Amino acid sequence: MLNDAQDTVRALMHASRLGVDSHGIRLTRYYCDMLTKGGVNKSPSRLFEQTAPSTGRLNADFGLAHSSSYQAMREAINLARVTGIGAVTVHHSTHFGAAGAYALEAAELGFVGLVFSNSDPAVALSGGSQPFHGTNPLAMAAPVQNAKPWLLDMSTSSIPFNRVKLNRSLDLPLPAEVALDSEGQPTQNALAARFLQPLGGLNYGYKGAALAGMVTILAGILAGADPDPLMASTDQAQKGEKRQNVGHMMIALNPAHFVGQKNFESGLAVYLELLRASPTTSADKTLLAPGDKEWAEYEHRKKFGIPVDRDTELFLEIKY
Amino acid sequence: MLNDAQDTVRALMHASRLGVDSHGIRLTRYYCDMLTKGGVNKSPSRLFEQTAPSTGRLNADFGLAHSSSYQAMREAINLARVTGIGAVTVHHSTHFGAAGAYALEAAELGFVGLVFSNSDPAVALSGGSQPFHGTNPLAMAAPVQNAKPWLLDMSTSSIPFNRVKLNRSLDLPLPAEVALDSEGQPTQNALAARFLQPLGGLNYGYKGAALAGMVTILAGILAGADPDPLMASTDQAQKGEKRQNVGHMMIALNPAHFVGQKNFESGLAVYLELLRASPTTSADKTLLAPGDKEWAEYEHRKKFGIPVDRDTELFLEIKY
């Protein structure tokens, strides 16, 4: 349980440090609820089994997903040290927070990390009138010469459902083509919005839905977890009514066995230099690579601290 | 050269059989031009080197990319048979046609195939006023119990540039948020359109651009190919003025070393059954998984043949 607490705090602080507040310490209450009400297993017996020289499976036994996810990525890295690439799936897992935390674990050790997780239904198919896939994040991180890693962490919907909740409380409309009402009709009314459209909106949402399916197959079906449409909801898990069987996929690639470690890291630095020097449509803007905004926020928060929303502050004060 | 011809025809026919006409036999002229004018190497000395138990690199020596790509995927599959996962990069390659052809090669042998390729600049960054990334396709295929494989083959832009050309010739406007004019301003005028917006359009194009970057890193930088913004254009290659150093990444995963072959294929079948039975916004529509439309077209064309556009027909008549 000590490791579980440490790893969960580490994953939440990853998100809070980088400005991803939706997946940061705001979630403390959610995980505490799951622990006290039984949505996650307080004393899991995790079991890692290596299945081949480059692959393994981790049965997370419904424990806090952060420990399981860090462990799975570390196993994938250790496999990739020897064989060039390692892939470890996790099954019977729960909500793992920010996917980028585990991808970054690989990049900080010099590897390219890829992370996928399926989740409970929240996003419609293109043309569907009900939620089918989860927001199914994919994350990737890669080491860059003399700089912080390239870091992508994105859901396969345009926005997270937390954005809907935020706009409700601010009495603001939603952007077009991101959410649907209870009938599956597009809506910009945050109060009427019930679930999300896949990335790509009305015309190209089939691509976002296909990416969500890719994640379901790699992280869910290949792992032996629940397919998204059959998964218990995060609400049910938070109330302890049902447990989710979430699946993750962690892949580590060893650049030393491709173009070479130094060539890779310097090649990535050159690419990023080109990207940031690229012409923009407005003179006062510079172009950003995935992670640039997050690493800038990281430096800012190192100096000025992490803002905590009132609800989370109250919860932490009462509890601890 | 015999293998090159066979593999190129096979890859073009893959696309034409499945209805992906943009990447089918229409491209015959393009590859013939490159062969005669020197954009590709007629007599390449390809060199495959296994770098670790699960990884390898293929130097394609500027040969026709279809042979190199099939070879790289076969090597990845052979590695995955033993170690659970195999990853092979290809460098000094050229335009490989439809990415799905090589992903399908894996699925037909029972593996999950992932294919990435970078390409020459055609798509702006979010907020950029010039093309930076290629259309950078990603493809995945996976075996399904008693059915054709799940098959995703998509570019990371909303539309391919061929769609712009098509609408020009039909005197039709373009959809919103898919293309930019020479100043980098959004345009729906097909004649004014010069390059593409990333998937996600004006608001969420940063996600499409990030996916394009993911492809560049995995297929280009890790392979030792040109980063997209420095790559010679397909036009220059077709005219034989310059050669491109395109990169690909082929990954094969062996379901036997994850949830098990049978469990995986039946799990995917269950997921697809749920997907197709899912409620829709209009009663006369059924929901489609990636590949469903293509496999239906495949059956149709098996009976009724492959339509050939007039230009390609003329070219083939004159030449052969």
mmCIF file of C-alpha atoms in Angstrom, chain A residues 51-57 82-89 112 114 116 125-133 138 140 142 150 152 154-160 163 175-178 183-185 199-200 203-204 206-218 221-225 227-230 249 251 253-260 263-265 267-268 270-271 274-276 278-282 285 287-288 290, chain B residues 51-57 82-89 112 114 116 125-133 138 140 142 150 152 154-160 163 175-178 183-185 199-200 203-204 206-218 221-225 227-230 249 251 253-260 263-265 267-268 270-271 274-276 278-282 285 287-288 290:
data_model
loop_
_atom_site.group_PDB
_atom_site.id
_atom_site.type_symbol
_atom_site.label_atom_id
_atom_site.label_comp_id
_atom_site.label_asym_id
_atom_site.label_seq_id
_atom_site.Cartn_x
_atom_site.Cartn_y
_atom_site.Cartn_z
ATOM 1 C CA THR A 51 5.140 -14.184 -21.834
ATOM 2 C CA ALA A 52 7.983 -13.984 -24.402
ATOM 3 C CA PRO A 53 11.379 -12.231 -24.645
ATOM 4 C CA SER A 54 9.715 -8.871 -25.436
ATOM 5 C CA THR A 55 6.237 -9.108 -23.962
ATOM 6 C CA GLY A 56 4.449 -9.442 -20.680
ATOM 7 C CA ARG A 57 1.091 -9.162 -18.966
ATOM 8 C CA VAL A 82 17.735 -6.285 -24.229
ATOM 9 C CA THR A 83 15.481 -6.884 -27.227
ATOM 10 C CA GLY A 84 14.994 -3.370 -28.664
ATOM 11 C CA ILE A 85 11.273 -3.117 -27.924
ATOM 12 C CA GLY A 86 9.062 -4.226 -25.061
ATOM 13 C CA ALA A 87 5.283 -4.343 -24.792
ATOM 14 C CA VAL A 88 3.356 -5.011 -21.589
ATOM 15 C CA THR A 89 -0.418 -5.040 -21.236
ATOM 16 C CA VAL A 112 10.442 6.156 -26.668
ATOM 17 C CA LEU A 114 3.860 4.712 -25.998
ATOM 18 C CA PHE A 116 -2.756 3.507 -24.520
ATOM 19 C CA LEU A 125 -19.228 6.757 -32.837
ATOM 20 C CA SER A 126 -19.495 8.899 -35.950
ATOM 21 C CA GLY A 127 -23.261 8.772 -36.617
ATOM 22 C CA GLY A 128 -23.996 7.059 -33.302
ATOM 23 C CA SER A 129 -26.643 8.319 -30.888
ATOM 24 C CA GLN A 130 -25.149 6.877 -27.693
ATOM 25 C CA PRO A 131 -21.688 6.815 -26.120
ATOM 26 C CA PHE A 132 -19.646 3.812 -27.235
ATOM 27 C CA HIS A 133 -15.890 4.311 -26.785
ATOM 28 C CA LEU A 138 -2.889 7.847 -26.268
ATOM 29 C CA MET A 140 3.942 9.216 -26.405
ATOM 30 C CA ALA A 142 10.640 10.734 -26.580
ATOM 31 C CA TRP A 150 8.704 15.604 -26.548
ATOM 32 C CA LEU A 152 2.059 14.016 -26.299
ATOM 33 C CA MET A 154 -4.278 13.342 -25.814
ATOM 34 C CA SER A 155 -7.763 11.900 -25.683
ATOM 35 C CA THR A 156 -9.356 10.743 -28.930
ATOM 36 C CA SER A 157 -12.344 13.057 -28.386
ATOM 37 C CA SER A 158 -11.998 16.785 -29.137
ATOM 38 C CA ILE A 159 -12.560 17.790 -25.516
ATOM 39 C CA PRO A 160 -12.732 15.937 -22.198
ATOM 40 C CA ARG A 163 -14.706 20.784 -20.216
ATOM 41 C CA PRO A 175 -17.495 24.963 -29.233
ATOM 42 C CA ALA A 176 -19.275 23.447 -32.240
ATOM 43 C CA GLU A 177 -18.966 19.736 -33.090
ATOM 44 C CA VAL A 178 -17.600 18.515 -29.766
ATOM 45 C CA GLU A 183 -30.685 12.107 -28.367
ATOM 46 C CA GLY A 184 -27.257 12.086 -29.990
ATOM 47 C CA GLN A 185 -27.847 15.456 -31.641
ATOM 48 C CA LEU A 199 -11.962 14.104 -32.706
ATOM 49 C CA GLY A 200 -12.745 15.377 -36.208
ATOM 50 C CA ASN A 203 -17.360 15.415 -41.051
ATOM 51 C CA TYR A 204 -14.199 13.649 -39.906
ATOM 52 C CA TYR A 206 -14.880 8.708 -38.211
ATOM 53 C CA LYS A 207 -11.129 9.245 -37.883
ATOM 54 C CA GLY A 208 -11.342 10.100 -34.177
ATOM 55 C CA ALA A 209 -13.619 7.092 -33.644
ATOM 56 C CA ALA A 210 -11.129 4.876 -35.511
ATOM 57 C CA LEU A 211 -8.310 6.101 -33.261
ATOM 58 C CA ALA A 212 -10.467 5.339 -30.212
ATOM 59 C CA GLY A 213 -11.001 1.848 -31.648
ATOM 60 C CA MET A 214 -7.255 1.412 -32.169
ATOM 61 C CA VAL A 215 -6.778 2.192 -28.474
ATOM 62 C CA THR A 216 -9.574 -0.212 -27.457
ATOM 63 C CA ILE A 217 -7.994 -3.023 -29.450
ATOM 64 C CA LEU A 218 -4.399 -2.462 -28.263
ATOM 65 C CA ILE A 221 -8.946 -6.455 -26.179
ATOM 66 C CA LEU A 222 -5.293 -7.495 -26.514
ATOM 67 C CA ALA A 223 -4.929 -7.143 -22.725
ATOM 68 C CA GLY A 224 -8.050 -9.117 -21.835
ATOM 69 C CA ALA A 225 -9.860 -6.146 -20.315
ATOM 70 C CA PRO A 227 -14.327 -3.596 -24.224
ATOM 71 C CA ASP A 228 -15.384 0.030 -23.613
ATOM 72 C CA PRO A 229 -19.133 -0.413 -24.252
ATOM 73 C CA LEU A 230 -19.360 -3.158 -21.603
ATOM 74 C CA MET A 249 -0.775 -1.056 -23.187
ATOM 75 C CA ILE A 251 5.388 0.025 -25.248
ATOM 76 C CA LEU A 253 11.333 1.374 -27.942
ATOM 77 C CA ASN A 254 15.100 1.517 -27.553
ATOM 78 C CA PRO A 255 16.581 4.103 -29.958
ATOM 79 C CA ALA A 256 19.996 2.440 -29.599
ATOM 80 C CA HIS A 257 18.667 -0.429 -31.723
ATOM 81 C CA PHE A 258 17.289 1.830 -34.447
ATOM 82 C CA VAL A 259 19.123 4.947 -35.682
ATOM 83 C CA GLY A 260 21.238 5.096 -32.485
ATOM 84 C CA ASN A 263 21.385 10.298 -33.594
ATOM 85 C CA PHE A 264 17.804 9.933 -32.417
ATOM 86 C CA GLU A 265 17.987 12.556 -29.707
ATOM 87 C CA GLY A 267 17.536 14.309 -34.874
ATOM 88 C CA LEU A 268 14.548 15.054 -32.698
ATOM 89 C CA VAL A 270 16.721 19.397 -35.180
ATOM 90 C CA TYR A 271 13.098 18.574 -36.047
ATOM 91 C CA LEU A 274 12.540 23.515 -37.506
ATOM 92 C CA LEU A 275 9.064 23.313 -36.013
ATOM 93 C CA ARG A 276 9.523 26.247 -33.648
ATOM 94 C CA SER A 278 8.263 27.653 -38.800
ATOM 95 C CA PRO A 279 6.244 30.663 -40.077
ATOM 96 C CA THR A 280 2.947 31.451 -38.367
ATOM 97 C CA THR A 281 -0.287 33.170 -39.373
ATOM 98 C CA SER A 282 0.133 35.821 -36.659
ATOM 99 C CA LYS A 285 2.723 33.639 -31.992
ATOM 100 C CA LEU A 287 4.512 27.373 -32.926
ATOM 101 C CA LEU A 288 4.530 24.793 -30.173
ATOM 102 C CA PRO A 290 3.478 18.664 -27.958
ATOM 103 C CA THR B 51 19.751 -5.054 -34.527
ATOM 104 C CA ALA B 52 18.376 -6.916 -31.478
ATOM 105 C CA PRO B 53 16.097 -9.929 -30.839
ATOM 106 C CA SER B 54 12.966 -7.870 -31.680
ATOM 107 C CA THR B 55 14.187 -5.063 -33.908
ATOM 108 C CA GLY B 56 15.723 -4.430 -37.289
ATOM 109 C CA ARG B 57 16.487 -1.780 -39.862
ATOM 110 C CA VAL B 82 9.525 -15.633 -31.341
ATOM 111 C CA THR B 83 9.620 -12.600 -29.062
ATOM 112 C CA GLY B 84 5.978 -11.430 -29.000
ATOM 113 C CA ILE B 85 6.568 -8.138 -30.805
ATOM 114 C CA GLY B 86 8.792 -7.032 -33.685
ATOM 115 C CA ALA B 87 9.610 -3.551 -34.954
ATOM 116 C CA VAL B 88 11.455 -2.794 -38.185
ATOM 117 C CA THR B 89 12.212 0.657 -39.552
ATOM 118 C CA VAL B 112 -1.713 -7.089 -35.154
ATOM 119 C CA LEU B 114 0.949 -1.180 -37.141
ATOM 120 C CA PHE B 116 3.592 4.515 -39.962
ATOM 121 C CA LEU B 125 0.909 22.982 -38.094
ATOM 122 C CA SER B 126 -1.940 24.379 -36.015
ATOM 123 C CA GLY B 127 -1.378 28.133 -36.429
ATOM 124 C CA GLY B 128 1.295 27.652 -39.089
ATOM 125 C CA SER B 129 1.219 29.476 -42.418
ATOM 126 C CA GLN B 130 3.233 26.945 -44.432
ATOM 127 C CA PRO B 131 3.159 23.162 -44.886
ATOM 128 C CA PHE B 132 5.338 21.379 -42.345
ATOM 129 C CA HIS B 133 4.372 17.721 -41.848
ATOM 130 C CA LEU B 138 -0.982 5.505 -39.798
ATOM 131 C CA MET B 140 -3.434 -0.807 -38.189
ATOM 132 C CA ALA B 142 -6.038 -6.977 -36.628
ATOM 133 C CA TRP B 150 -10.312 -4.816 -38.742
ATOM 134 C CA LEU B 152 -7.639 1.282 -40.332
ATOM 135 C CA MET B 154 -5.811 7.079 -42.344
ATOM 136 C CA SER B 155 -3.842 10.223 -42.988
ATOM 137 C CA THR B 156 -3.398 12.677 -40.117
ATOM 138 C CA SER B 157 -4.933 15.492 -42.198
ATOM 139 C CA SER B 158 -8.732 15.677 -42.597
ATOM 140 C CA ILE B 159 -8.570 15.133 -46.375
ATOM 141 C CA PRO B 160 -5.851 14.088 -48.820
ATOM 142 C CA ARG B 163 -9.561 15.672 -52.719
ATOM 143 C CA PRO B 175 -15.578 21.490 -46.659
ATOM 144 C CA ALA B 176 -14.693 24.029 -43.945
ATOM 145 C CA GLU B 177 -11.469 23.734 -41.935
ATOM 146 C CA VAL B 178 -9.615 21.299 -44.161
ATOM 147 C CA GLU B 183 -0.969 32.762 -47.046
ATOM 148 C CA GLY B 184 -1.979 30.033 -44.627
ATOM 149 C CA GLN B 185 -5.538 31.360 -44.354
ATOM 150 C CA LEU B 199 -7.205 16.602 -38.503
ATOM 151 C CA GLY B 200 -9.252 18.549 -35.948
ATOM 152 C CA ASN B 203 -9.876 24.446 -32.891
ATOM 153 C CA TYR B 204 -8.424 20.966 -32.473
ATOM 154 C CA TYR B 206 -3.154 20.707 -32.626
ATOM 155 C CA LYS B 207 -4.196 17.101 -32.043
ATOM 156 C CA GLY B 208 -3.925 16.183 -35.723
ATOM 157 C CA ALA B 209 -0.555 17.948 -35.890
ATOM 158 C CA ALA B 210 0.598 16.037 -32.804
ATOM 159 C CA LEU B 211 -0.396 12.740 -34.432
ATOM 160 C CA ALA B 212 1.548 13.750 -37.560
ATOM 161 C CA GLY B 213 4.518 14.476 -35.297
ATOM 162 C CA MET B 214 4.165 11.071 -33.635
ATOM 163 C CA VAL B 215 4.386 9.488 -37.093
ATOM 164 C CA THR B 216 7.406 11.632 -38.039
ATOM 165 C CA ILE B 217 9.246 10.573 -34.892
ATOM 166 C CA LEU B 218 8.461 6.840 -35.137
ATOM 167 C CA ILE B 221 13.575 10.196 -37.018
ATOM 168 C CA LEU B 222 13.855 6.779 -35.371
ATOM 169 C CA ALA B 223 14.538 5.246 -38.806
ATOM 170 C CA GLY B 224 17.165 7.778 -39.869
ATOM 171 C CA ALA B 225 15.074 9.215 -42.692
ATOM 172 C CA PRO B 227 12.313 14.865 -41.215
ATOM 173 C CA ASP B 228 9.229 15.916 -43.206
ATOM 174 C CA PRO B 229 10.093 19.648 -43.553
ATOM 175 C CA LEU B 230 13.463 18.824 -45.144
ATOM 176 C CA MET B 249 7.945 1.900 -39.157
ATOM 177 C CA ILE B 251 5.338 -3.184 -35.899
ATOM 178 C CA LEU B 253 2.308 -7.854 -32.213
ATOM 179 C CA ASN B 254 1.656 -11.536 -31.555
ATOM 180 C CA PRO B 255 -1.714 -11.991 -29.790
ATOM 181 C CA ALA B 256 -0.611 -15.445 -28.620
ATOM 182 C CA HIS B 257 1.729 -13.722 -26.154
ATOM 183 C CA PHE B 258 -0.937 -11.389 -24.796
ATOM 184 C CA VAL B 259 -4.519 -12.509 -24.163
ATOM 185 C CA GLY B 260 -4.122 -15.506 -26.512
ATOM 186 C CA ASN B 263 -9.381 -14.924 -27.101
ATOM 187 C CA PHE B 264 -8.113 -11.948 -29.056
ATOM 188 C CA GLU B 265 -9.871 -12.801 -32.303
ATOM 189 C CA GLY B 267 -12.883 -10.597 -28.309
ATOM 190 C CA LEU B 268 -12.497 -8.403 -31.359
ATOM 191 C CA VAL B 270 -17.644 -9.359 -29.871
ATOM 192 C CA TYR B 271 -16.510 -5.719 -29.857
ATOM 193 C CA LEU B 274 -21.499 -4.383 -30.241
ATOM 194 C CA LEU B 275 -20.317 -1.588 -32.526
ATOM 195 C CA ARG B 276 -22.502 -2.561 -35.457
ATOM 196 C CA SER B 278 -25.061 0.373 -31.602
ATOM 197 C CA PRO B 279 -27.934 2.920 -31.970
ATOM 198 C CA THR B 280 -27.659 5.536 -34.710
ATOM 199 C CA THR B 281 -29.013 9.030 -35.239
ATOM 200 C CA SER B 282 -30.854 7.973 -38.407
ATOM 201 C CA LYS B 285 -27.895 3.879 -41.218
ATOM 202 C CA LEU B 287 -22.523 2.022 -37.896
ATOM 203 C CA LEU B 288 -19.322 0.945 -39.566
ATOM 204 C CA PRO B 290 -12.726 0.809 -39.904
#
